[in-house]
Amino acid sequence: MAGSEDGHPSSSFPHSVLNERILSSMSHKSVAAHPWHDLEIGPGAPTIFNCVIEISKGSKVKYELDKDSGLIKVNRVLYSSVVYPHNYGFMPRTICEDSDPMDVVVLMQEPVLPGTFLRARAIGLMPMIDQGEKDDKIIAVCEDDPEFRHYNDIKDLAPHRLAEIRRFFEDYKKNENKEVAVNDFLPAADAVKAIQYSMDLYASYIVECLRR
């Protein structure tokens, strides 16, 4: 490293700016953007929307959003010998009856790193009951994947693809003695309505928080 005239190492780093950033990080609870609240859902919503990926296709690790910090944390390793058949995540600025953002299964060619967001398009709705509570999932395709972007509705998918998704969610909690029921898949129109409802619910939630 080159030295300065007074014998101390020289650096091109703006020390004052760097120090301010370090002090800001230490003195504030969070300085990072929160993917649930700060990321826009996108101008095409409720049909085309941003989706934050929590779990990569092929993963046996159940990652999920830590709602307080906005970081992606490890919830658990799946008890069953199954892996997520597709990328899985959530929609920013939405909320459902379980107080979580809307869940999305994203069909595309490649696994995506947790914490990444992408553009997705709703093609169907998978009504699901998880331990007695409603836990519906949006079935979507990556809008920027040329292999999947031409799918417009759940009926366009091969029956085996739907059976694969259904079987995963029916089985992935069995070894935890938890009951999950998957009902018949619904078309894109129902998915869009569910997304709009979750967007409206989120808007009401924010208004209520501001009143407190």
Short mmCIF file of C-alpha atoms in Angstrom, two decimals:
data_model
loop_
_atom_site.label_atom_id
_atom_site.label_comp_id
_atom_site.label_asym_id
_atom_site.label_seq_id
_atom_site.Cartn_x
_atom_site.Cartn_y
_atom_site.Cartn_z
CA MET A 1 0.00 0.00 0.00
CA ALA A 2 1.34 3.43 -0.88
CA GLY A 3 2.34 5.66 2.00
CA SER A 4 1.68 9.33 2.60
CA GLU A 5 4.33 11.91 3.31
CA ASP A 6 3.85 11.59 7.09
CA GLY A 7 4.52 7.84 6.95
CA HIS A 8 0.93 6.72 7.37
CA PRO A 9 -0.73 4.54 4.73
CA SER A 10 -2.75 6.53 2.24
CA SER A 11 -6.19 5.48 1.09
CA SER A 12 -8.74 6.64 -1.45
CA PHE A 13 -11.62 5.79 0.94
CA PRO A 14 -13.61 8.85 2.08
CA HIS A 15 -12.99 8.29 5.81
CA SER A 16 -15.49 10.85 7.04
CA VAL A 17 -18.29 9.36 4.93
CA LEU A 18 -17.35 5.82 5.97
CA ASN A 19 -17.27 6.76 9.64
CA GLU A 20 -20.69 8.39 9.38
CA ARG A 21 -22.06 5.19 7.83
CA ILE A 22 -20.57 3.03 10.61
CA LEU A 23 -21.91 5.34 13.33
CA SER A 24 -25.32 5.41 11.65
CA SER A 25 -25.39 1.61 11.55
CA MET A 26 -24.49 1.39 15.23
CA SER A 27 -26.97 4.01 16.40
CA HIS A 28 -30.05 2.98 14.42
CA LYS A 29 -32.08 -0.20 14.73
CA SER A 30 -32.05 -0.67 10.97
CA VAL A 31 -30.60 1.24 8.04
CA ALA A 32 -31.41 -1.32 5.35
CA ALA A 33 -34.51 -1.36 3.21
CA HIS A 34 -37.21 -3.71 4.45
CA PRO A 35 -38.28 -6.01 1.59
CA TRP A 36 -41.86 -6.29 2.82
CA HIS A 37 -42.58 -2.62 3.42
CA ASP A 38 -40.04 -0.63 1.35
CA LEU A 39 -40.05 -2.56 -1.92
CA GLU A 40 -42.81 -1.49 -4.30
CA ILE A 41 -45.20 -4.22 -5.41
CA GLY A 42 -44.89 -2.87 -8.96
CA PRO A 43 -47.06 -0.86 -11.38
CA GLY A 44 -48.55 -3.98 -13.00
CA ALA A 45 -50.01 -5.38 -9.77
CA PRO A 46 -52.18 -7.28 -9.08
CA THR A 47 -51.41 -9.18 -12.32
CA ILE A 48 -47.65 -8.61 -12.63
CA PHE A 49 -45.81 -7.93 -9.39
CA ASN A 50 -42.49 -8.00 -7.59
CA CYS A 51 -41.79 -11.14 -5.60
CA VAL A 52 -39.04 -11.54 -3.00
CA ILE A 53 -37.62 -15.06 -3.07
CA GLU A 54 -37.15 -16.70 0.32
CA ILE A 55 -36.47 -20.30 -0.75
CA SER A 56 -34.61 -21.51 -3.82
CA LYS A 57 -35.91 -24.23 -6.09
CA GLY A 58 -34.35 -27.52 -4.96
CA SER A 59 -33.70 -26.37 -1.37
CA LYS A 60 -34.48 -28.43 1.73
CA VAL A 61 -33.91 -25.39 3.96
CA LYS A 62 -37.02 -23.44 4.98
CA TYR A 63 -35.94 -19.82 4.85
CA GLU A 64 -38.41 -17.11 5.77
CA LEU A 65 -38.65 -13.37 6.24
CA ASP A 66 -37.85 -12.08 9.71
CA LYS A 67 -40.59 -9.48 9.90
CA ASP A 68 -38.80 -7.28 12.45
CA SER A 69 -35.41 -6.93 10.76
CA GLY A 70 -36.32 -7.60 7.14
CA LEU A 71 -33.58 -10.21 6.87
CA ILE A 72 -34.07 -13.73 5.51
CA LYS A 73 -33.54 -16.25 8.32
CA VAL A 74 -33.34 -20.04 8.52
CA ASN A 75 -36.56 -21.34 10.03
CA ARG A 76 -35.70 -25.03 9.85
CA VAL A 77 -34.48 -27.85 7.64
CA LEU A 78 -37.46 -29.82 6.32
CA TYR A 79 -38.15 -32.97 8.32
CA SER A 80 -39.25 -34.90 5.24
CA SER A 81 -36.95 -36.02 2.41
CA VAL A 82 -38.43 -33.52 -0.05
CA VAL A 83 -37.19 -30.28 -1.62
CA TYR A 84 -39.03 -27.19 -2.81
CA PRO A 85 -40.06 -27.92 -6.43
CA HIS A 86 -40.01 -24.23 -7.40
CA ASN A 87 -38.76 -20.90 -6.10
CA TYR A 88 -40.92 -19.65 -3.23
CA GLY A 89 -41.35 -16.22 -1.75
CA PHE A 90 -43.68 -13.38 -0.87
CA MET A 91 -45.25 -10.28 -2.34
CA PRO A 92 -44.22 -6.92 -0.83
CA ARG A 93 -46.90 -4.57 0.50
CA THR A 94 -49.49 -7.31 0.90
CA ILE A 95 -50.90 -8.97 4.00
CA CYS A 96 -53.17 -11.94 4.60
CA GLU A 97 -55.37 -13.12 7.44
CA ASP A 98 -52.38 -14.87 9.06
CA SER A 99 -50.61 -11.46 9.32
CA ASP A 100 -47.97 -12.56 6.79
CA PRO A 101 -47.43 -11.25 3.26
CA MET A 102 -48.98 -13.16 0.36
CA ASP A 103 -47.05 -16.35 -0.49
CA VAL A 104 -46.00 -17.05 -4.07
CA VAL A 105 -44.74 -20.17 -5.85
CA VAL A 106 -42.74 -19.00 -8.88
CA LEU A 107 -42.22 -21.37 -11.81
CA MET A 108 -39.02 -20.75 -13.76
CA GLN A 109 -36.01 -22.60 -15.11
CA GLU A 110 -33.39 -21.76 -12.49
CA PRO A 111 -33.11 -21.55 -8.68
CA VAL A 112 -32.91 -17.99 -7.34
CA LEU A 113 -30.89 -16.91 -4.33
CA PRO A 114 -32.87 -16.07 -1.16
CA GLY A 115 -33.32 -12.32 -0.76
CA THR A 116 -33.48 -11.67 -4.52
CA PHE A 117 -36.59 -10.13 -6.04
CA LEU A 118 -38.01 -10.71 -9.49
CA ARG A 119 -41.04 -9.88 -11.62
CA ALA A 120 -43.75 -12.54 -11.54
CA ARG A 121 -47.18 -12.95 -13.12
CA ALA A 122 -50.10 -14.70 -11.43
CA ILE A 123 -51.52 -17.69 -13.31
CA GLY A 124 -53.47 -19.40 -10.54
CA LEU A 125 -54.36 -19.79 -6.88
CA MET A 126 -53.75 -22.81 -4.66
CA PRO A 127 -56.23 -22.72 -1.74
CA MET A 128 -54.56 -24.33 1.26
CA ILE A 129 -55.35 -25.00 4.92
CA ASP A 130 -52.31 -25.27 7.18
CA GLN A 131 -53.11 -26.63 10.65
CA GLY A 132 -56.65 -25.33 10.44
CA GLU A 133 -55.73 -21.86 9.14
CA LYS A 134 -56.17 -20.47 5.63
CA ASP A 135 -52.79 -20.24 3.90
CA ASP A 136 -53.42 -19.76 0.17
CA LYS A 137 -50.54 -19.60 -2.30
CA ILE A 138 -50.33 -17.70 -5.57
CA ILE A 139 -49.00 -19.78 -8.45
CA ALA A 140 -46.96 -17.54 -10.75
CA VAL A 141 -44.40 -17.61 -13.52
CA CYS A 142 -41.29 -15.46 -13.82
CA GLU A 143 -42.16 -12.68 -16.23
CA ASP A 144 -38.55 -12.54 -17.47
CA ASP A 145 -38.04 -16.27 -18.10
CA PRO A 146 -38.62 -17.06 -21.80
CA GLU A 147 -39.57 -20.68 -21.06
CA PHE A 148 -42.42 -19.82 -18.69
CA ARG A 149 -43.58 -16.30 -19.51
CA HIS A 150 -46.08 -17.52 -22.15
CA TYR A 151 -48.21 -19.34 -19.55
CA ASN A 152 -51.32 -17.30 -18.78
CA ASP A 153 -53.46 -19.59 -16.65
CA ILE A 154 -53.13 -22.61 -14.39
CA LYS A 155 -54.87 -24.78 -17.00
CA ASP A 156 -51.91 -24.19 -19.34
CA LEU A 157 -49.62 -26.21 -17.07
CA ALA A 158 -49.09 -29.93 -17.48
CA PRO A 159 -51.17 -31.99 -15.00
CA HIS A 160 -47.98 -33.53 -13.63
CA ARG A 161 -46.62 -30.09 -12.76
CA LEU A 162 -49.71 -29.32 -10.68
CA ALA A 163 -49.61 -32.75 -9.06
CA GLU A 164 -45.97 -32.15 -8.11
CA ILE A 165 -46.79 -28.84 -6.41
CA ARG A 166 -49.81 -30.26 -4.63
CA ARG A 167 -47.92 -33.33 -3.39
CA PHE A 168 -45.06 -31.26 -2.01
CA PHE A 169 -47.30 -29.06 0.10
CA GLU A 170 -49.37 -32.01 1.26
CA ASP A 171 -46.28 -33.93 2.37
CA TYR A 172 -43.61 -31.45 3.50
CA LYS A 173 -44.91 -31.22 7.08
CA LYS A 174 -46.05 -34.80 7.59
CA ASN A 175 -42.99 -35.80 9.62
CA GLU A 176 -43.70 -32.87 11.93
CA ASN A 177 -47.18 -34.29 12.57
CA LYS A 178 -48.72 -31.15 11.06
CA GLU A 179 -51.76 -31.35 8.82
CA VAL A 180 -51.93 -29.52 5.50
CA ALA A 181 -54.84 -29.74 3.05
CA VAL A 182 -54.60 -28.52 -0.56
CA ASN A 183 -57.84 -27.83 -2.40
CA ASP A 184 -58.42 -27.62 -6.17
CA PHE A 185 -56.36 -25.04 -8.03
CA LEU A 186 -58.21 -21.92 -9.14
CA PRO A 187 -57.65 -19.86 -12.32
CA ALA A 188 -55.67 -16.66 -12.81
CA ALA A 189 -58.73 -14.46 -12.27
CA ASP A 190 -59.11 -15.80 -8.72
CA ALA A 191 -55.41 -15.25 -8.05
CA VAL A 192 -55.65 -11.63 -9.18
CA LYS A 193 -58.65 -11.06 -6.90
CA ALA A 194 -56.77 -12.60 -3.96
CA ILE A 195 -53.76 -10.38 -4.61
CA GLN A 196 -55.90 -7.25 -4.84
CA TYR A 197 -57.59 -8.17 -1.56
CA SER A 198 -54.21 -8.60 0.15
CA MET A 199 -53.04 -5.24 -1.25
CA ASP A 200 -56.17 -3.52 0.08
CA LEU A 201 -55.77 -5.24 3.44
CA TYR A 202 -52.16 -4.04 3.63
CA ALA A 203 -53.22 -0.46 2.87
CA SER A 204 -55.77 -0.63 5.71
CA TYR A 205 -53.12 -2.15 7.99
CA ILE A 206 -50.74 0.76 7.31
CA VAL A 207 -53.47 3.35 7.97
CA GLU A 208 -54.28 1.63 11.25
CA CYS A 209 -50.60 1.61 12.26
CA LEU A 210 -50.28 5.33 11.54
CA ARG A 211 -53.28 6.07 13.76
CA ARG A 212 -51.71 4.40 16.78
#
